Tab-separated table of C-alpha atoms in Angstrom:
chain	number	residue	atom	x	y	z
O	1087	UNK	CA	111.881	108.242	83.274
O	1088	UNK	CA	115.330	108.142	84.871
O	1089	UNK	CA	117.479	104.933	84.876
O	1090	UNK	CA	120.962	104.106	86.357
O	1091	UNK	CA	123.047	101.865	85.022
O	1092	UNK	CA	126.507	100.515	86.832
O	1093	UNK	CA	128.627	98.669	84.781
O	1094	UNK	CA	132.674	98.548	85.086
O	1095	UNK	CA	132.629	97.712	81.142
O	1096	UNK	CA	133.005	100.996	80.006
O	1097	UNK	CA	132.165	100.423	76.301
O	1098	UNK	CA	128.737	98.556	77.306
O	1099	UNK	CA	128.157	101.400	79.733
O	1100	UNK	CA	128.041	103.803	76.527
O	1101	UNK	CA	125.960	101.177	74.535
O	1102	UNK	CA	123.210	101.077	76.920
O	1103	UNK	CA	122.806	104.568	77.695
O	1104	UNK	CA	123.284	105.311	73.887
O	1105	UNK	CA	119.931	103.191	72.937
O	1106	UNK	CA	118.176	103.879	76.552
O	1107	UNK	CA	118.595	107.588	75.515
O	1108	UNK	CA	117.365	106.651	72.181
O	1109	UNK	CA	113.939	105.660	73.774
O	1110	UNK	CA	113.455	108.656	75.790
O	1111	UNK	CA	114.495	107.518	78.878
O	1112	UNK	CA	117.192	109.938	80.899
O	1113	UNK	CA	120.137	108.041	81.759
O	1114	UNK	CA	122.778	108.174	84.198
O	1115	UNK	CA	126.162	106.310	83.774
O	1116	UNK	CA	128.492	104.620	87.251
O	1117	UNK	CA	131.179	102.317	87.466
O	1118	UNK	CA	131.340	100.415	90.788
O	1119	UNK	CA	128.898	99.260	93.253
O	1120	UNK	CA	129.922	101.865	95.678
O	1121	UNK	CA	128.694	105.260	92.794
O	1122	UNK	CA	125.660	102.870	92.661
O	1123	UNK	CA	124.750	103.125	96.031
O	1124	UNK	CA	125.907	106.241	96.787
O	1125	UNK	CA	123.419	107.536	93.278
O	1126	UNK	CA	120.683	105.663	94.429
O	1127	UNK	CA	121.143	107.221	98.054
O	1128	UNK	CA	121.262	110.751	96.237
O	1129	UNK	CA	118.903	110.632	93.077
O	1130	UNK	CA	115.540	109.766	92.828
O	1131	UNK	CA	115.890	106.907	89.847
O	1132	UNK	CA	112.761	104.728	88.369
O	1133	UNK	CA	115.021	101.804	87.283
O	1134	UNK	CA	118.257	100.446	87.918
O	1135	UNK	CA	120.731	97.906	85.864
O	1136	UNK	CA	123.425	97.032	87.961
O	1137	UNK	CA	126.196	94.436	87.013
O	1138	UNK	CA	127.127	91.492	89.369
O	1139	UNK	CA	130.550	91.735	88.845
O	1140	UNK	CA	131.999	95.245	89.779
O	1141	UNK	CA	134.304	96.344	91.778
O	1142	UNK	CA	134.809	97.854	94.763
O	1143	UNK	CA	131.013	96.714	95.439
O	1144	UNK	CA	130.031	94.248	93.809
O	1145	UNK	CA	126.456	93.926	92.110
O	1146	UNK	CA	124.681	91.757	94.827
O	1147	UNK	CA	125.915	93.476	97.942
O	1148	UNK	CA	124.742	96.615	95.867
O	1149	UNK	CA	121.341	95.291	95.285
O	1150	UNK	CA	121.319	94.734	99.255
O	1151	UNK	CA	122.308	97.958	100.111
O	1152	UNK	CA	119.927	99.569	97.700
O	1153	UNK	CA	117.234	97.776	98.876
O	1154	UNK	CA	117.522	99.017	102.855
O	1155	UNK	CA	116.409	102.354	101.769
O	1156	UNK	CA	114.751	101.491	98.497
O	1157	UNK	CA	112.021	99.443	96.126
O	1158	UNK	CA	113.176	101.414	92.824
O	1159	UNK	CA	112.756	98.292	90.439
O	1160	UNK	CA	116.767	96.191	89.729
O	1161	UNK	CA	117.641	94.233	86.884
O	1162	UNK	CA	120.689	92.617	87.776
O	1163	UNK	CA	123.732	91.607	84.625
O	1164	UNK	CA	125.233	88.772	84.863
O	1165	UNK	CA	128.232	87.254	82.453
O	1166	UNK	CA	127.013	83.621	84.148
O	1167	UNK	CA	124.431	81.479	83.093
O	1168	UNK	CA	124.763	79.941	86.274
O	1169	UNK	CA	121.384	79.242	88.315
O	1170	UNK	CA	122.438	79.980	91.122
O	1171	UNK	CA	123.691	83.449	90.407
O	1172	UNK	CA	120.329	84.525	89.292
O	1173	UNK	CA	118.666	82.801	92.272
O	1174	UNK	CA	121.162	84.728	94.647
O	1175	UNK	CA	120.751	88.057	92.154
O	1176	UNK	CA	116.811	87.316	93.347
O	1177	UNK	CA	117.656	87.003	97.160
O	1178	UNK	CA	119.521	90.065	97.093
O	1179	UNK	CA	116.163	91.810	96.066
O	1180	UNK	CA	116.717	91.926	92.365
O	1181	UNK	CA	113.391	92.461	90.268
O	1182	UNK	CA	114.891	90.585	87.121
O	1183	UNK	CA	118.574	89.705	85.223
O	1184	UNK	CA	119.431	89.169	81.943
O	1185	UNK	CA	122.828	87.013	80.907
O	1186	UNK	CA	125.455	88.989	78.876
O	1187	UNK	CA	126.277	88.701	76.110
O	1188	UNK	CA	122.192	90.107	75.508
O	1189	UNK	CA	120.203	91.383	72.500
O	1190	UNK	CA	120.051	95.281	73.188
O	1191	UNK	CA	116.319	94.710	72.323
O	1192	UNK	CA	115.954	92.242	74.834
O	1193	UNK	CA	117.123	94.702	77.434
O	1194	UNK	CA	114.888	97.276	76.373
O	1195	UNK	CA	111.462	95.018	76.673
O	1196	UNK	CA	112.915	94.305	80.109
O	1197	UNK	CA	113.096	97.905	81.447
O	1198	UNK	CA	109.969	98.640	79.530
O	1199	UNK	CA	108.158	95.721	81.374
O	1200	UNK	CA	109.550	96.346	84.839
O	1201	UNK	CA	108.595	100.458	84.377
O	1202	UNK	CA	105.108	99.517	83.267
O	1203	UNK	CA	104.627	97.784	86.267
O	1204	UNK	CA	106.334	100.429	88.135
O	1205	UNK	CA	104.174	103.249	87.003
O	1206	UNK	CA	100.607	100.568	87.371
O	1207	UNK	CA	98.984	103.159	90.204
O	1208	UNK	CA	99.474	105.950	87.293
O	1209	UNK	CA	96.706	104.203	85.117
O	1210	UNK	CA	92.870	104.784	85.764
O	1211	UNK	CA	91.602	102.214	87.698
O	1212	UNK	CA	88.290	100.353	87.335
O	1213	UNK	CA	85.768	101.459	89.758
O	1214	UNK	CA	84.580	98.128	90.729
O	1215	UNK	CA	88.101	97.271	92.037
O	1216	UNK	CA	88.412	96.881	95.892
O	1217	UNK	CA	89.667	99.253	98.187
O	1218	UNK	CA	92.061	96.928	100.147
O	1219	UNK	CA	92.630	93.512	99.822
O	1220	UNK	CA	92.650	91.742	103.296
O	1221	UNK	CA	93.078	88.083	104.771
O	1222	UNK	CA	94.166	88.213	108.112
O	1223	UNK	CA	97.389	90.135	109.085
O	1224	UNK	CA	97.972	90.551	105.579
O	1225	UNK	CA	96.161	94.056	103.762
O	1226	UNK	CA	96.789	95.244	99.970
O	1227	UNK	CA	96.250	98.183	98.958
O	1228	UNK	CA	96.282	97.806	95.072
O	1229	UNK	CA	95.503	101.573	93.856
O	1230	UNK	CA	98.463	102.782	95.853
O	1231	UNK	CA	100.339	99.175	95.482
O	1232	UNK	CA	100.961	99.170	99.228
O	1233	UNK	CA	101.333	96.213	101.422
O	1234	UNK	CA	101.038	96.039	105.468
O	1235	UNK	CA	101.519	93.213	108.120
O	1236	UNK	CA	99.452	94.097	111.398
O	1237	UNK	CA	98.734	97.400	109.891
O	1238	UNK	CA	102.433	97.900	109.665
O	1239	UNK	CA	103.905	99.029	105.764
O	1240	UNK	CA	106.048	96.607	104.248
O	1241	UNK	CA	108.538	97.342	101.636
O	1242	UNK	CA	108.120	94.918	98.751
O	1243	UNK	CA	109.266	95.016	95.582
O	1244	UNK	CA	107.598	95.027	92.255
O	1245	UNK	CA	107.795	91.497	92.115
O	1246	UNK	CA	107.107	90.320	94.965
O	1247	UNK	CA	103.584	92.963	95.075
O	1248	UNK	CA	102.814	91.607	91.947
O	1249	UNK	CA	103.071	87.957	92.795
O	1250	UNK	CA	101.466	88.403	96.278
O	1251	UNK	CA	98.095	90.607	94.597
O	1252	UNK	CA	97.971	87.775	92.219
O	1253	UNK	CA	97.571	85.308	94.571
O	1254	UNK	CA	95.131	87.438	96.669
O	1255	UNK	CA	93.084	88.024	93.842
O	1256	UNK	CA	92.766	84.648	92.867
O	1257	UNK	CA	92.577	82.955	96.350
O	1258	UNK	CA	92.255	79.256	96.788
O	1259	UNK	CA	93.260	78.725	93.044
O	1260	UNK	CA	96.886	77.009	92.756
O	1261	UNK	CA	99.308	77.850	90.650
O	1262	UNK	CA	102.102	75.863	89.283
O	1263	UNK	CA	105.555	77.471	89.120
O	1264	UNK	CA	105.516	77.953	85.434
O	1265	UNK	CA	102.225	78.866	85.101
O	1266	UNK	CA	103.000	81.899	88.082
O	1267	UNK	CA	106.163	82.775	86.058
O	1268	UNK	CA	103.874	83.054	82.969
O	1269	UNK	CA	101.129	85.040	84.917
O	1270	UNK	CA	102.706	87.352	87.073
O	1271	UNK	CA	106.420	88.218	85.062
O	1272	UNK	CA	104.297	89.362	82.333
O	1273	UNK	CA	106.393	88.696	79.126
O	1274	UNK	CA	108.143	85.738	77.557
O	1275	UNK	CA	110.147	84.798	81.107
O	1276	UNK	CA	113.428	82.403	80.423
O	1277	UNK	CA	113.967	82.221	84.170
O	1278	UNK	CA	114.685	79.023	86.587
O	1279	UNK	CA	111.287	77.952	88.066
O	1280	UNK	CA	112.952	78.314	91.884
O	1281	UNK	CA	113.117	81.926	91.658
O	1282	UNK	CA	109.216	81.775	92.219
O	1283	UNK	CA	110.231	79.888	95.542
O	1284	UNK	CA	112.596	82.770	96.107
O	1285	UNK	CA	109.849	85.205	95.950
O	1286	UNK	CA	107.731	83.028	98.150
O	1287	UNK	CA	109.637	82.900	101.143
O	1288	UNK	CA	110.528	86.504	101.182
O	1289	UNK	CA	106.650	87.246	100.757
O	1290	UNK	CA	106.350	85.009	104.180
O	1291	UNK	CA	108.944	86.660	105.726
O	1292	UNK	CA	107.780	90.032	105.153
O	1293	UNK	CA	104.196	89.247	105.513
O	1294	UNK	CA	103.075	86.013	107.570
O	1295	UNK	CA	102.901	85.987	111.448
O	1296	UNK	CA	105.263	82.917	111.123
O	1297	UNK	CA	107.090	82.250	108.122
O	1298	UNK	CA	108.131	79.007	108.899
O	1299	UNK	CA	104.162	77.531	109.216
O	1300	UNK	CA	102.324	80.376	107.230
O	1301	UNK	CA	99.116	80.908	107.394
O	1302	UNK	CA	97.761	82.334	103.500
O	1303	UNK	CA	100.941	81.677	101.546
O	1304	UNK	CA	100.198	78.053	101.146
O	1305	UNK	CA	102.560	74.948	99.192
O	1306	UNK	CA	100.269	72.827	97.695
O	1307	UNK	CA	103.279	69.673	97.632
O	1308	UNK	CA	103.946	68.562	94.383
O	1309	UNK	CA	101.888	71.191	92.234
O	1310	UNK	CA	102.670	74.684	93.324
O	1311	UNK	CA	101.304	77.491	95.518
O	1312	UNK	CA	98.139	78.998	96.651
O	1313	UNK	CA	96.493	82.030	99.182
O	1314	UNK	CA	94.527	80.686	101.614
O	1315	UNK	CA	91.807	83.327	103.154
């Protein structure tokens, strides 16, 4: 597994790599959001950690760059506990942040959940599982983790796949916002309850007809959300 991690604090730089190294994992080291991009454009990486603060580039308008050619899984650091840095760390197509100052081992279960997601279609699958999932516009396919609108493919990223197939799979069944943070993040999640309504409306904009009165990705008002077949 190959990570890149873009920090302009040189000394955490050399931490991270140090124990990400120590789990096996090959890891190259940047300074600015501009190497980030330019690495990601070059190298074929299976998880980035990318700072918000950087110079240069900073870590948001990285994450946006990244993501026009790319779905390689982002975990975004962030000195603020503000919400609305992680919410905008989200919007920029982040897959997860963590707040410095962080327990190293709190990193690591981070990258090891985002990777284990990553690498899902690697795992035998059951052979009563569907082929496609399909309502409407909308088709999954979940042994390849691919999504298309109209039969056209449409770049999601982990996140937003996994939140999406969960709500496919369990059509007509709402879901409260902590209870889809608990199901689909997968691990003891500290995160704001909006960023699930982040994820929503980029699933609608990616994958509904009209985002703005969808047709499967349905807001049950008051509770939560629910896919409608």
């Amino acid at each position: 597994m190959k990570i890149l991690v873009v920090d302009d604090e040189k000394s955490l730089v050399k931490g991270i790599k140090f124990n990400l190294e120590n789990e096996g994992y090959q890891v190259d080291a940047e300074y600015d959001g501009e190497a980030a991009v330019r690495l990601a454009k070059e190298n074929e990486y299976d998880l980035i950690i990318l700072d918000l603060m950087m110079p240069k580039k900073d870590g948001l308008q990285a994450c946006q760059e990244i993501r026009m050619f790319s779905t390689v899984p982002i975990i975004i650091l962030t000195a603020k506990d503000e919400d609305s840095d992680k919410l905008m760390g989200f919007e920029s197509g982040a897959d997860d942040y963590i707040t410095k100052p962080f327990n190293i081992l709190e990193l690591k279960a981070r990258v090891r959940a985002l990777l284990r997601r990553a690498t899902i279609t690697a795992a035998p699958q059951e052979k009563e599982e569907p082929d496609l999932l399909q309502a409407g516009n909308i088709t999954l396919a979940p042994r390849q983790r691919e999504a298309r609108n109209a039969g056209e493919p449409v770049d999601l990223t982990i996140k937003e796949y996994d939140l999406i197939e969960f709500l496919m799979r369990h059509a007509g069944a709402v879901y409260t916002r902590d209870q889809l943070l608990n199901l689909v993040w997968g691990y003891d999640y500290q995160g704001d309850t909006r960023t699930v309504d982040v994820h929503i409306r980029r699933l609608r904009e990616k994958l509904e007809a009209d985002p703005a009165n969808p047709s499967h990705i349905i807001t049950k008002w008051g509770i939560g959300y629910y896919f409608k077949e």
